[in-house]
Amino acid sequence: MGALGGVEGLVLKPDRPYAAGLASGWLKWRQTHSTEAVVLGVSGRTAGTQCLVLGRPDRRGQLRAVGVSLPVAPAVRRELAPVLRAVGEEEVELPGVVGGLPGADPVRYRPVMPEIVVEIETDQVALEFGRYRHRPRVRRVRGDLLPEHLATPQ
């Protein structure tokens, strides 16, 4: 679990009263963790807004959507473009609250063959209710891993 024992992060504040907005001087530091996920699809209309729908194996070893990434960096997009293979022409809707909080707009995405593994950075060690609460950052493509190499939860 680490030195913070389940604490998500710290809020640091200067020795002065709180002031609304960014000028308050408060800083938030989050502990980060690295893991892998399988790319299940791509969401976003423009290059700058493209995000990945991410999957992990469930207890039965079946891939299950666990979150939507932050917009993907240009270098990672260039690496993914030639290797992602679309599944059909239709967009689909991400089920449940995987893409956000209850009441949030549904996430529509274009499914791809679940064969590419990426390294992601999260602020959680484990999934919460079967999903990442905050959107992970995609660090890089893991060409050395296959989806079946990802460990199933205990």
Short mmCIF file of C-alpha atoms in Angstrom, two decimals:
data_model
loop_
_atom_site.label_atom_id
_atom_site.label_comp_id
_atom_site.label_asym_id
_atom_site.label_seq_id
_atom_site.Cartn_x
_atom_site.Cartn_y
_atom_site.Cartn_z
CA MET A 1 0.00 0.00 0.00
CA GLY A 2 2.88 2.41 0.60
CA ALA A 3 3.90 4.98 3.17
CA LEU A 4 0.57 6.82 3.06
CA GLY A 5 -1.40 3.66 3.92
CA GLY A 6 -4.37 4.18 1.60
CA VAL A 7 -4.33 7.99 1.67
CA GLU A 8 -4.83 9.30 -1.84
CA GLY A 9 -2.58 12.33 -1.44
CA LEU A 10 -1.88 15.50 0.49
CA VAL A 11 -3.10 19.08 0.35
CA LEU A 12 -0.42 21.64 1.14
CA LYS A 13 -1.30 25.17 2.07
CA PRO A 14 0.69 28.29 2.91
CA ASP A 15 0.47 29.97 6.29
CA ARG A 16 -2.23 32.46 5.25
CA PRO A 17 -6.04 32.41 5.01
CA TYR A 18 -7.72 30.58 2.14
CA ALA A 19 -8.61 32.72 -0.88
CA ALA A 20 -10.90 31.44 -3.62
CA GLY A 21 -9.36 30.47 -6.95
CA LEU A 22 -5.89 29.41 -7.94
CA ALA A 23 -4.30 32.38 -6.16
CA SER A 24 -4.96 30.68 -2.83
CA GLY A 25 -1.58 28.95 -3.00
CA TRP A 26 -2.98 25.56 -2.01
CA LEU A 27 -1.28 22.62 -3.72
CA LYS A 28 -2.50 19.06 -4.08
CA TRP A 29 -0.02 16.19 -4.32
CA ARG A 30 -1.25 12.74 -5.30
CA GLN A 31 0.57 9.49 -4.98
CA THR A 32 0.79 7.80 -8.41
CA HIS A 33 1.01 4.15 -9.41
CA SER A 34 1.91 2.46 -12.66
CA THR A 35 0.08 -0.54 -14.14
CA GLU A 36 -1.03 -1.88 -17.50
CA ALA A 37 -4.35 -1.94 -19.31
CA VAL A 38 -5.69 -3.18 -22.63
CA VAL A 39 -7.00 -0.67 -25.18
CA LEU A 40 -10.68 -1.45 -25.85
CA GLY A 41 -11.54 1.63 -27.85
CA VAL A 42 -10.94 5.26 -28.76
CA SER A 43 -13.16 8.20 -27.78
CA GLY A 44 -12.95 11.84 -28.83
CA ARG A 45 -13.59 13.77 -32.01
CA THR A 46 -10.24 15.57 -32.44
CA ALA A 47 -6.62 14.54 -31.94
CA GLY A 48 -6.37 16.75 -28.85
CA THR A 49 -9.40 15.14 -27.18
CA GLN A 50 -8.77 11.49 -28.08
CA CYS A 51 -8.92 9.22 -25.04
CA LEU A 52 -8.65 5.46 -24.69
CA VAL A 53 -11.25 3.15 -23.21
CA LEU A 54 -9.18 0.87 -20.98
CA GLY A 55 -9.80 -2.70 -19.88
CA ARG A 56 -8.42 -5.11 -17.29
CA PRO A 57 -9.16 -8.79 -16.68
CA ASP A 58 -11.85 -9.50 -14.09
CA ARG A 59 -11.70 -12.39 -11.60
CA ARG A 60 -12.77 -14.83 -14.34
CA GLY A 61 -10.07 -13.56 -16.69
CA GLN A 62 -12.55 -11.73 -18.98
CA LEU A 63 -11.60 -8.24 -20.17
CA ARG A 64 -13.81 -5.58 -18.63
CA ALA A 65 -13.84 -1.80 -19.20
CA VAL A 66 -12.35 -0.06 -16.16
CA GLY A 67 -11.96 3.54 -17.25
CA VAL A 68 -11.33 6.22 -19.83
CA SER A 69 -7.88 7.79 -20.06
CA LEU A 70 -6.98 11.43 -20.09
CA PRO A 71 -6.40 12.76 -23.65
CA VAL A 72 -3.53 10.79 -25.17
CA ALA A 73 -0.20 12.56 -25.79
CA PRO A 74 0.77 13.07 -29.45
CA ALA A 75 3.76 10.68 -29.24
CA VAL A 76 1.55 7.87 -27.88
CA ARG A 77 -1.14 8.59 -30.53
CA ARG A 78 1.50 8.26 -33.28
CA GLU A 79 2.63 4.93 -31.82
CA LEU A 80 -0.95 3.61 -31.51
CA ALA A 81 -2.29 4.72 -34.91
CA PRO A 82 -0.67 1.96 -36.99
CA VAL A 83 -1.43 -0.88 -34.54
CA LEU A 84 -5.04 -0.28 -33.46
CA ARG A 85 -7.58 -2.21 -35.53
CA ALA A 86 -11.19 -1.00 -35.50
CA VAL A 87 -14.02 -3.44 -34.77
CA GLY A 88 -16.77 -2.37 -37.16
CA GLU A 89 -17.81 1.13 -38.15
CA GLU A 90 -20.26 1.93 -35.34
CA GLU A 91 -19.62 3.83 -32.15
CA VAL A 92 -20.89 2.19 -28.98
CA GLU A 93 -21.72 3.50 -25.52
CA LEU A 94 -19.59 2.66 -22.50
CA PRO A 95 -21.78 0.78 -20.01
CA GLY A 96 -22.38 1.80 -16.40
CA VAL A 97 -20.37 4.44 -14.58
CA VAL A 98 -16.99 3.34 -15.97
CA GLY A 99 -16.71 6.59 -17.93
CA GLY A 100 -17.68 8.93 -15.09
CA LEU A 101 -19.93 9.56 -12.15
CA PRO A 102 -23.61 8.60 -12.06
CA GLY A 103 -25.52 11.17 -14.06
CA ALA A 104 -22.56 12.04 -16.29
CA ASP A 105 -23.04 12.05 -20.04
CA PRO A 106 -22.44 8.62 -21.56
CA VAL A 107 -19.07 8.01 -23.20
CA ARG A 108 -19.29 7.00 -26.85
CA TYR A 109 -16.31 5.28 -28.38
CA ARG A 110 -15.11 3.27 -31.34
CA PRO A 111 -14.17 -0.29 -30.31
CA VAL A 112 -10.82 -1.75 -31.35
CA MET A 113 -9.44 -5.28 -31.24
CA PRO A 114 -8.36 -5.83 -27.59
CA GLU A 115 -4.76 -6.70 -28.45
CA ILE A 116 -2.70 -3.64 -27.47
CA VAL A 117 -1.42 -3.13 -23.91
CA VAL A 118 -0.48 0.31 -22.58
CA GLU A 119 1.22 1.42 -19.39
CA ILE A 120 -0.96 3.80 -17.39
CA GLU A 121 -0.43 6.06 -14.41
CA THR A 122 -3.20 6.10 -11.81
CA ASP A 123 -3.74 7.56 -8.36
CA GLN A 124 -5.24 4.28 -7.09
CA VAL A 125 -3.53 0.99 -6.29
CA ALA A 126 -6.74 -0.99 -6.85
CA LEU A 127 -9.96 -0.45 -8.77
CA GLU A 128 -12.88 1.09 -6.90
CA PHE A 129 -16.24 -0.52 -7.71
CA GLY A 130 -14.59 -2.13 -10.73
CA ARG A 131 -13.29 1.10 -12.24
CA TYR A 132 -10.71 3.87 -11.88
CA ARG A 133 -12.28 6.81 -10.07
CA HIS A 134 -10.01 9.35 -11.78
CA ARG A 135 -8.91 9.17 -15.39
CA PRO A 136 -5.54 7.44 -15.86
CA ARG A 137 -2.72 8.94 -17.92
CA VAL A 138 -1.37 6.73 -20.73
CA ARG A 139 2.42 6.68 -20.47
CA ARG A 140 3.41 4.39 -23.35
CA VAL A 141 2.56 1.40 -25.50
CA ARG A 142 3.80 -1.91 -24.06
CA GLY A 143 4.71 -3.78 -27.24
CA ASP A 144 6.38 -6.44 -25.08
CA LEU A 145 3.10 -7.47 -23.40
CA LEU A 146 -0.05 -9.21 -24.60
CA PRO A 147 -3.46 -8.86 -22.93
CA GLU A 148 -3.18 -12.39 -21.50
CA HIS A 149 -0.04 -11.28 -19.59
CA LEU A 150 -2.11 -9.00 -17.34
CA ALA A 151 -2.76 -10.49 -13.93
CA THR A 152 -6.32 -11.22 -12.84
CA PRO A 153 -7.37 -9.82 -9.45
CA GLN A 154 -7.42 -12.18 -6.48
#
